[in-house]
Coordinates of C-alpha atoms in Angstrom, one line a residue:
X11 CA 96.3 90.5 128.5
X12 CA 99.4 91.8 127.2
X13 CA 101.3 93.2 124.0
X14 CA 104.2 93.5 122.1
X15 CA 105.0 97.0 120.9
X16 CA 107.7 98.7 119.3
X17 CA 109.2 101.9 120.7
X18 CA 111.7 104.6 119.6
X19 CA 114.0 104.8 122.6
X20 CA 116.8 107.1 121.1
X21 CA 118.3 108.6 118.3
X22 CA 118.3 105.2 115.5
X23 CA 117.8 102.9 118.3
X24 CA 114.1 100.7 118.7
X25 CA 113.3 98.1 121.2
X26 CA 109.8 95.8 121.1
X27 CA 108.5 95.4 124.9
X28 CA 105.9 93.6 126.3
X29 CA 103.1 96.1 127.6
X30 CA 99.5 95.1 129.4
X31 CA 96.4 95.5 127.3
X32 CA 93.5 96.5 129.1
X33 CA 90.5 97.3 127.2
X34 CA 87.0 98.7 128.4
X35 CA 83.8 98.0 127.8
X36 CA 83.1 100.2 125.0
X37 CA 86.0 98.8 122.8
X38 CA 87.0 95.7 120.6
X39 CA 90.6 94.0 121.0
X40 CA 92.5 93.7 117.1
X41 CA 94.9 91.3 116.4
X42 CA 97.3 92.7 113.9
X43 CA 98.0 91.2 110.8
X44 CA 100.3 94.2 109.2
X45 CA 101.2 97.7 110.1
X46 CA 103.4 99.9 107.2
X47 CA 106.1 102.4 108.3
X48 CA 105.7 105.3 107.6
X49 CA 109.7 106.8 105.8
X50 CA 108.7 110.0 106.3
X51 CA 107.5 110.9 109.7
X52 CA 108.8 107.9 111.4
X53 CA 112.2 108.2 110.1
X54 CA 112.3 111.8 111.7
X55 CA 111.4 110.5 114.5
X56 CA 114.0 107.3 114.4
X57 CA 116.8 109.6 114.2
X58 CA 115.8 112.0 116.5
X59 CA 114.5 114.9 113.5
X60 CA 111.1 115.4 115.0
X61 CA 110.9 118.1 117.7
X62 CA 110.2 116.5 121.2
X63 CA 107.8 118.9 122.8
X64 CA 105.5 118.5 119.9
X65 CA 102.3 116.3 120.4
X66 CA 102.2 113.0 118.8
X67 CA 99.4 113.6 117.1
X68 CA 96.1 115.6 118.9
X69 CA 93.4 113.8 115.9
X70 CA 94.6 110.7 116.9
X71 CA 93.3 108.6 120.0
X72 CA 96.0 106.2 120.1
X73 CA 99.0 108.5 119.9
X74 CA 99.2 110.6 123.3
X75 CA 101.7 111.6 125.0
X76 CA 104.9 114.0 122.7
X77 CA 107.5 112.9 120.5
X78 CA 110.1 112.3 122.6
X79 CA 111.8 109.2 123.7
X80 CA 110.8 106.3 124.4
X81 CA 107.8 106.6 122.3
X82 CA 105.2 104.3 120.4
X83 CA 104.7 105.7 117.4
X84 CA 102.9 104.4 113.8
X85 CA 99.7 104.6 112.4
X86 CA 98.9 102.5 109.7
X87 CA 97.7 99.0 111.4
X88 CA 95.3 96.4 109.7
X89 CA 94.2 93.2 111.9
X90 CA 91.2 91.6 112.9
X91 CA 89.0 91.8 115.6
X92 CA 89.2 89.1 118.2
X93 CA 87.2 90.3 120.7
X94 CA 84.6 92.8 122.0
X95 CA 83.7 94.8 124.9
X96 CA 80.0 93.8 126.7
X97 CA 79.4 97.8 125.3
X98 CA 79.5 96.8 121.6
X99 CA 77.8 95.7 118.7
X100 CA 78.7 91.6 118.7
X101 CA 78.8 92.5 114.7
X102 CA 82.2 93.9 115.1
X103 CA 83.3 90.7 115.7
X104 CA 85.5 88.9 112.9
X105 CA 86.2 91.5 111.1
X106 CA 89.5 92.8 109.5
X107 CA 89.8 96.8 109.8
X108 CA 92.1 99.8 109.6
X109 CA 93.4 101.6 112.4
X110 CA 95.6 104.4 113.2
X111 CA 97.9 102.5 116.0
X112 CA 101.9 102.5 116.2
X113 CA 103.4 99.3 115.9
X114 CA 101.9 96.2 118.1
X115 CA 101.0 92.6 117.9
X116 CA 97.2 94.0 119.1
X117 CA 95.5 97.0 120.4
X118 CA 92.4 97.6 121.6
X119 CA 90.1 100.7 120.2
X120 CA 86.8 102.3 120.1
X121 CA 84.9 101.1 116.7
X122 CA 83.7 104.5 115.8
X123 CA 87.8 104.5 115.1
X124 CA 88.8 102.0 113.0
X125 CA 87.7 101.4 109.2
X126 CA 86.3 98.4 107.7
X127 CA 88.7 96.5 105.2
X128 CA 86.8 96.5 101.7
X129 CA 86.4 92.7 100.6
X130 CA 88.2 94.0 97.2
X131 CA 91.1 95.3 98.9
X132 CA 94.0 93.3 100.4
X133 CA 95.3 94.0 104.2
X134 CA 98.5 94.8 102.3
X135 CA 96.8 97.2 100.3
X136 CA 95.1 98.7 103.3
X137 CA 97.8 99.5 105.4
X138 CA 98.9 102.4 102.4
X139 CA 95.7 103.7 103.4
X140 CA 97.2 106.7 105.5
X141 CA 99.7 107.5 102.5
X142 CA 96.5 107.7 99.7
X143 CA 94.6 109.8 102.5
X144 CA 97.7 112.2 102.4
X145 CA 97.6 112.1 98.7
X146 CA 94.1 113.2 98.3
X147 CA 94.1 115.6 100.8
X148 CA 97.1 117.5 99.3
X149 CA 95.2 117.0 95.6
X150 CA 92.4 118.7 97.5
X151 CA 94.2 121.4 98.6
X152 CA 96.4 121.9 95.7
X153 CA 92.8 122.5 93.3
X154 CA 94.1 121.5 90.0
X155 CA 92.4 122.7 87.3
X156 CA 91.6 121.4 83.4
X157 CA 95.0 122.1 81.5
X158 CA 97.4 122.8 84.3
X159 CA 101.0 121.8 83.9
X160 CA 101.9 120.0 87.6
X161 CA 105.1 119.2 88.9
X162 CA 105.6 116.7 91.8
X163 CA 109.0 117.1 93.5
X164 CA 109.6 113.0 95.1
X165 CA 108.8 110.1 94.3
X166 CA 108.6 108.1 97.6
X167 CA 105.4 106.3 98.8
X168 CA 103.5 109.5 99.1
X169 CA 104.3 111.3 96.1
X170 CA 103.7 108.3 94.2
X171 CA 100.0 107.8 95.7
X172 CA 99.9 111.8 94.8
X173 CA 100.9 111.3 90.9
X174 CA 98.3 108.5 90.4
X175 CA 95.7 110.1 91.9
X176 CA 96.5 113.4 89.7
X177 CA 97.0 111.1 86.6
X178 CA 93.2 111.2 86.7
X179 CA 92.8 114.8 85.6
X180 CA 92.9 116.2 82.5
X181 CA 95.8 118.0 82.8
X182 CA 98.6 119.5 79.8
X183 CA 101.5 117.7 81.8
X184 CA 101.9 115.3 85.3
X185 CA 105.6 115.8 85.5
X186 CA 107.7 113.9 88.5
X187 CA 110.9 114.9 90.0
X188 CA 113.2 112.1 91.3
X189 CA 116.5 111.5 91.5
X190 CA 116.5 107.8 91.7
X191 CA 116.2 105.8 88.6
X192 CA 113.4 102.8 90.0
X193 CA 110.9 105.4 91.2
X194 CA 110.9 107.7 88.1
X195 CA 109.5 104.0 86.6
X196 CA 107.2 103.8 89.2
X197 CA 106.0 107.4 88.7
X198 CA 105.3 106.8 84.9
X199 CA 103.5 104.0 85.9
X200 CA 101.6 105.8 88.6
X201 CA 100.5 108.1 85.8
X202 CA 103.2 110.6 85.7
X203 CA 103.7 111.9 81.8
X204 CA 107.1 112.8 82.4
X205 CA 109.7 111.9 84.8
X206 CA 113.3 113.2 85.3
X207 CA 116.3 113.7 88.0
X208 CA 116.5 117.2 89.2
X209 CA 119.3 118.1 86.8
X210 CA 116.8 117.7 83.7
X211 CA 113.7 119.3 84.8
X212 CA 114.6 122.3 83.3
X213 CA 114.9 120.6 79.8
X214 CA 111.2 119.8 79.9
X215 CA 110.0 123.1 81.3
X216 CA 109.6 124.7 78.6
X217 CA 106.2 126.7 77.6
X218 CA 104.0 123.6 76.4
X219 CA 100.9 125.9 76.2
X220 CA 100.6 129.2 75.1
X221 CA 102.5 132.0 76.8
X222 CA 102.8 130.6 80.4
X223 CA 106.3 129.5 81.6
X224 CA 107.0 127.5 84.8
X225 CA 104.4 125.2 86.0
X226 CA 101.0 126.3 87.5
X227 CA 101.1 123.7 90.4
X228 CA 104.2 122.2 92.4
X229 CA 104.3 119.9 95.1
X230 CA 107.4 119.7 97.3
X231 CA 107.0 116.1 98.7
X232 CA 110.7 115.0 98.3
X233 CA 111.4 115.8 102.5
X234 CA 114.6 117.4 101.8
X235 CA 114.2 121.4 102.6
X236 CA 116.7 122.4 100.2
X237 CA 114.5 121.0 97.0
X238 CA 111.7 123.4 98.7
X239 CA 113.6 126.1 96.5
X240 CA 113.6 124.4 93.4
X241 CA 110.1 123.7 93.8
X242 CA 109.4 127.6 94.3
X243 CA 111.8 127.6 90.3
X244 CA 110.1 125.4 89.1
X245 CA 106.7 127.4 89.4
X246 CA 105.1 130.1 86.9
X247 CA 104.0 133.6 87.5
X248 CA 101.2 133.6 90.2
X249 CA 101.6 129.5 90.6
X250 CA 101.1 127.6 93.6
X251 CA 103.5 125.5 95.8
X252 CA 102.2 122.8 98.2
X253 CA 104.1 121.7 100.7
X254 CA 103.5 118.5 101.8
X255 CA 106.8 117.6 103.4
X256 CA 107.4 117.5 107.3
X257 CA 111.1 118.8 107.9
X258 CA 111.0 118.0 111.6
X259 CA 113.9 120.2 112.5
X260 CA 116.2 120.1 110.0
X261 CA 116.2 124.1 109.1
X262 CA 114.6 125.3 105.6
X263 CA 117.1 127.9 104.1
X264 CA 114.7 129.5 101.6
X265 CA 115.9 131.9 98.8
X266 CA 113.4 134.2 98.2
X267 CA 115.0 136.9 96.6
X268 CA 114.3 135.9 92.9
X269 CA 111.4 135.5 91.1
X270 CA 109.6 133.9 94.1
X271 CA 108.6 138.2 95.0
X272 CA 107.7 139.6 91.8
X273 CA 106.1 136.7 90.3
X274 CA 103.3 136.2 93.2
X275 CA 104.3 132.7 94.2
X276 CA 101.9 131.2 96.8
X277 CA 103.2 128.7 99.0
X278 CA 101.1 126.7 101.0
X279 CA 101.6 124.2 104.0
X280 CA 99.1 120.7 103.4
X281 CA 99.3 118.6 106.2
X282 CA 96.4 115.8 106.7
X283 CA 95.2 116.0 110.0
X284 CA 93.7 119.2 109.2
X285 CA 91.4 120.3 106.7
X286 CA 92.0 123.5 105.1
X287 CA 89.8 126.0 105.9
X288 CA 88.1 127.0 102.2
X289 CA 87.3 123.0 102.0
X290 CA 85.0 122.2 105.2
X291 CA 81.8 123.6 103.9
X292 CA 81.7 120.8 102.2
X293 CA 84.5 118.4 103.5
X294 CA 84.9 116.2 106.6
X295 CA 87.4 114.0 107.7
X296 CA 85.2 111.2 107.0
X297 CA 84.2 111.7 103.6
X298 CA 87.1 112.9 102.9
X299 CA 88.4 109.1 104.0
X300 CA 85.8 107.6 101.5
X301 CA 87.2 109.2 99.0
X302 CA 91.0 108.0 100.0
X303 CA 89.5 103.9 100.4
X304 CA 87.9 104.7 96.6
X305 CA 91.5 105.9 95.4
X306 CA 92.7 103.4 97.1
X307 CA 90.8 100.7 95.0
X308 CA 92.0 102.2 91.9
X309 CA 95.7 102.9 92.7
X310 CA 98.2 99.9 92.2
X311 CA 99.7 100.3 95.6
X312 CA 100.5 97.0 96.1
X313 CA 103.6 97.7 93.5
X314 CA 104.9 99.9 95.8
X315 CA 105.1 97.2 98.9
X316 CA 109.0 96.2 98.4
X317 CA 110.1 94.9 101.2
X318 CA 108.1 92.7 104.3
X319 CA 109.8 92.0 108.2
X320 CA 108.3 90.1 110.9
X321 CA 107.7 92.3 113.4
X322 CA 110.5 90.3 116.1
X323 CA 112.5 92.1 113.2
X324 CA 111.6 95.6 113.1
X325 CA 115.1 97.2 114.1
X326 CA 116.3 95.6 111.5
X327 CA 113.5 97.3 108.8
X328 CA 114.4 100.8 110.3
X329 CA 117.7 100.4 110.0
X330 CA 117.1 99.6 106.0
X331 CA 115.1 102.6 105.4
X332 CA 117.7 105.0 107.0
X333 CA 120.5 103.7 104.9
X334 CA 118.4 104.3 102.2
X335 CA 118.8 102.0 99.6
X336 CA 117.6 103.1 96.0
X337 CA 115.5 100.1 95.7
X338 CA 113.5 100.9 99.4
X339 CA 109.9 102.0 98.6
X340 CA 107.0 100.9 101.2
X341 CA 108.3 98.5 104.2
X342 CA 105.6 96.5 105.9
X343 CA 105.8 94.5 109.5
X344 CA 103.9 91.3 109.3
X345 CA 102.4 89.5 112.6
X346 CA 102.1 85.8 112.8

């Protein structure tokens, strides 16, 4: 049995290449139906951003090996079970589930892996689930609290999922940051209360509630290091900045000789494959991903799908996303 699979073989160059398939007894064979790229991560990786001796990812199975190239890479893969090993349930058979494999026409995987689709969510919808996990692990680990003024910094796929999943919270003001015209709409209608480019965002800082100037809670999801210090401006006396970006290698030149000192900023790192420490006495990974398919449910993430390439083209969807046209949001591969 063999496969189709897309690999990063140098800097903004991709090829798809036929690889065996050779699954064991204690897995199930899935037949993709639609994987979503990631323009984060696998962007950095495209252009040859992410640093090569780092692992692909240690939490996940199905990425081994480092990030250099040639390497398959992608996580976000709904399809539907064709198959099973003689070592599993015959119930897994037929159904349509989430898994965290790069880019191919089918995989095999052990169950205990891969994620049910909900009947009241779409494989479209399902393939953002890696982007609402994100989100609701950095809401975890950002805490907001009843009456907090919260500043998102980017409006992509991720800091969208972030906004409407914060819009839930009584808070005094969700305010996004974006310099692009179409996702500041789609950030209001995420939930966001306010959105402006970076040039206004001091306009609408001022002290909505009582004495406290600056925001309580930022998030710095944009991916460019240099809005990391307007995030850290943007932020009140002993406020919190989450960091939810992944620079790769491109260098974050940090001013820290302002206000970031005296006014007890804390900046914080969130990155999902880990949870932080304070959370797992109560947390795992797994009901932590209950809680994203829930979210997932409620968000309208389906708006944020704008463009769809069969897989034979997915050179041609990379090379879209890094010229980055202003109307670019989510890009899906579709298998026939």
């Amino acid at each position: 049995m063999n496969r189709n699979s897309l690999y990063f073989t140098g800097e903004t160059e991709t090829a798809i290449k036929s690889t065996p398939l050779e699954p064991e007894v204690g897995e199930v064979v899935v037949e993709t139906r639609v994987s979503a790229i990631s323009a984060g991560t696998e962007l950095l990786v495209y252009r040859g951003e992410a640093p090569t001796d780092l692992p692909a990812d240690e939490t996940l199975e199905a990425l081994d090996g480092d990030l250099s190239f040639p390497v398959a890479y992608g996580y976000a893969a709904v399809g539907d079970v064709v198959s099973t090993g003689s070592a599993v349930d015959d119930r897994w058979q037929g159904r349509t589930v989430f898994a965290f494999q790069p880019h191919q026409t089918r995989f095999s995987a052990d169950p205990e892996t891969l994620i049910p689709v909900p009947e009241s969510v779409s494989h479209e919808e399902m393939a953002l689930f890696p982007s609402v996990e994100t989100a609701t692990s950095l809401v975890l680990d950002g805490r907001p609290r009843v009456g907090e003024e919260i500043v998102v910094f980017g409006a992509g796929v991720v800091g969208l999922c972030t906004i409407g999943i914060l819009s839930s919270f009584p808070l005094a003001r969700l305010i996004a940051v974006e310099p692009l015209s179409n996702r500041r709409e789609h950030a209001r209608e995420m939930g966001a209360d306010v959105a402006v480019p970076p040039d206004a965002l001091d306009d609408v800082l001022e002290p909505s509630t009582g004495d406290c100037d600056g925001a309580d809670l930022v998030y710095e999801l944009s991916g460019h290091p240099a809005t990391l210090d307007d995030a850290i401006g943007a932020t009140g006396y002993d406020g919190r900045v989450i960091v939810g970006s992944w620079y790769g290698e491109k260098p974050a030149m940090l001013d820290l000789g302002t206000s970031f000192h005296r006014d007890r900023i804390s900046l914080e790192s969130s990155q999902v494959s880990t949870l932080a420490p304070e959370s797992r006495g109560r947390w795992t990974r797994s009901r932590r991903g209950e809680t994203a398919v829930n979210r997932l449910r409620d968000l309208d993430v389906g708006s944020l799908v704008t463009h769809r390439f069969p897989f034979s083209e997915a050179p041609e969807a990379y090379r879209l996303l890094d010229e980055r046209d202003d109307d670019v949001l989510q890009v899906l591969l579709t298998y026939s």
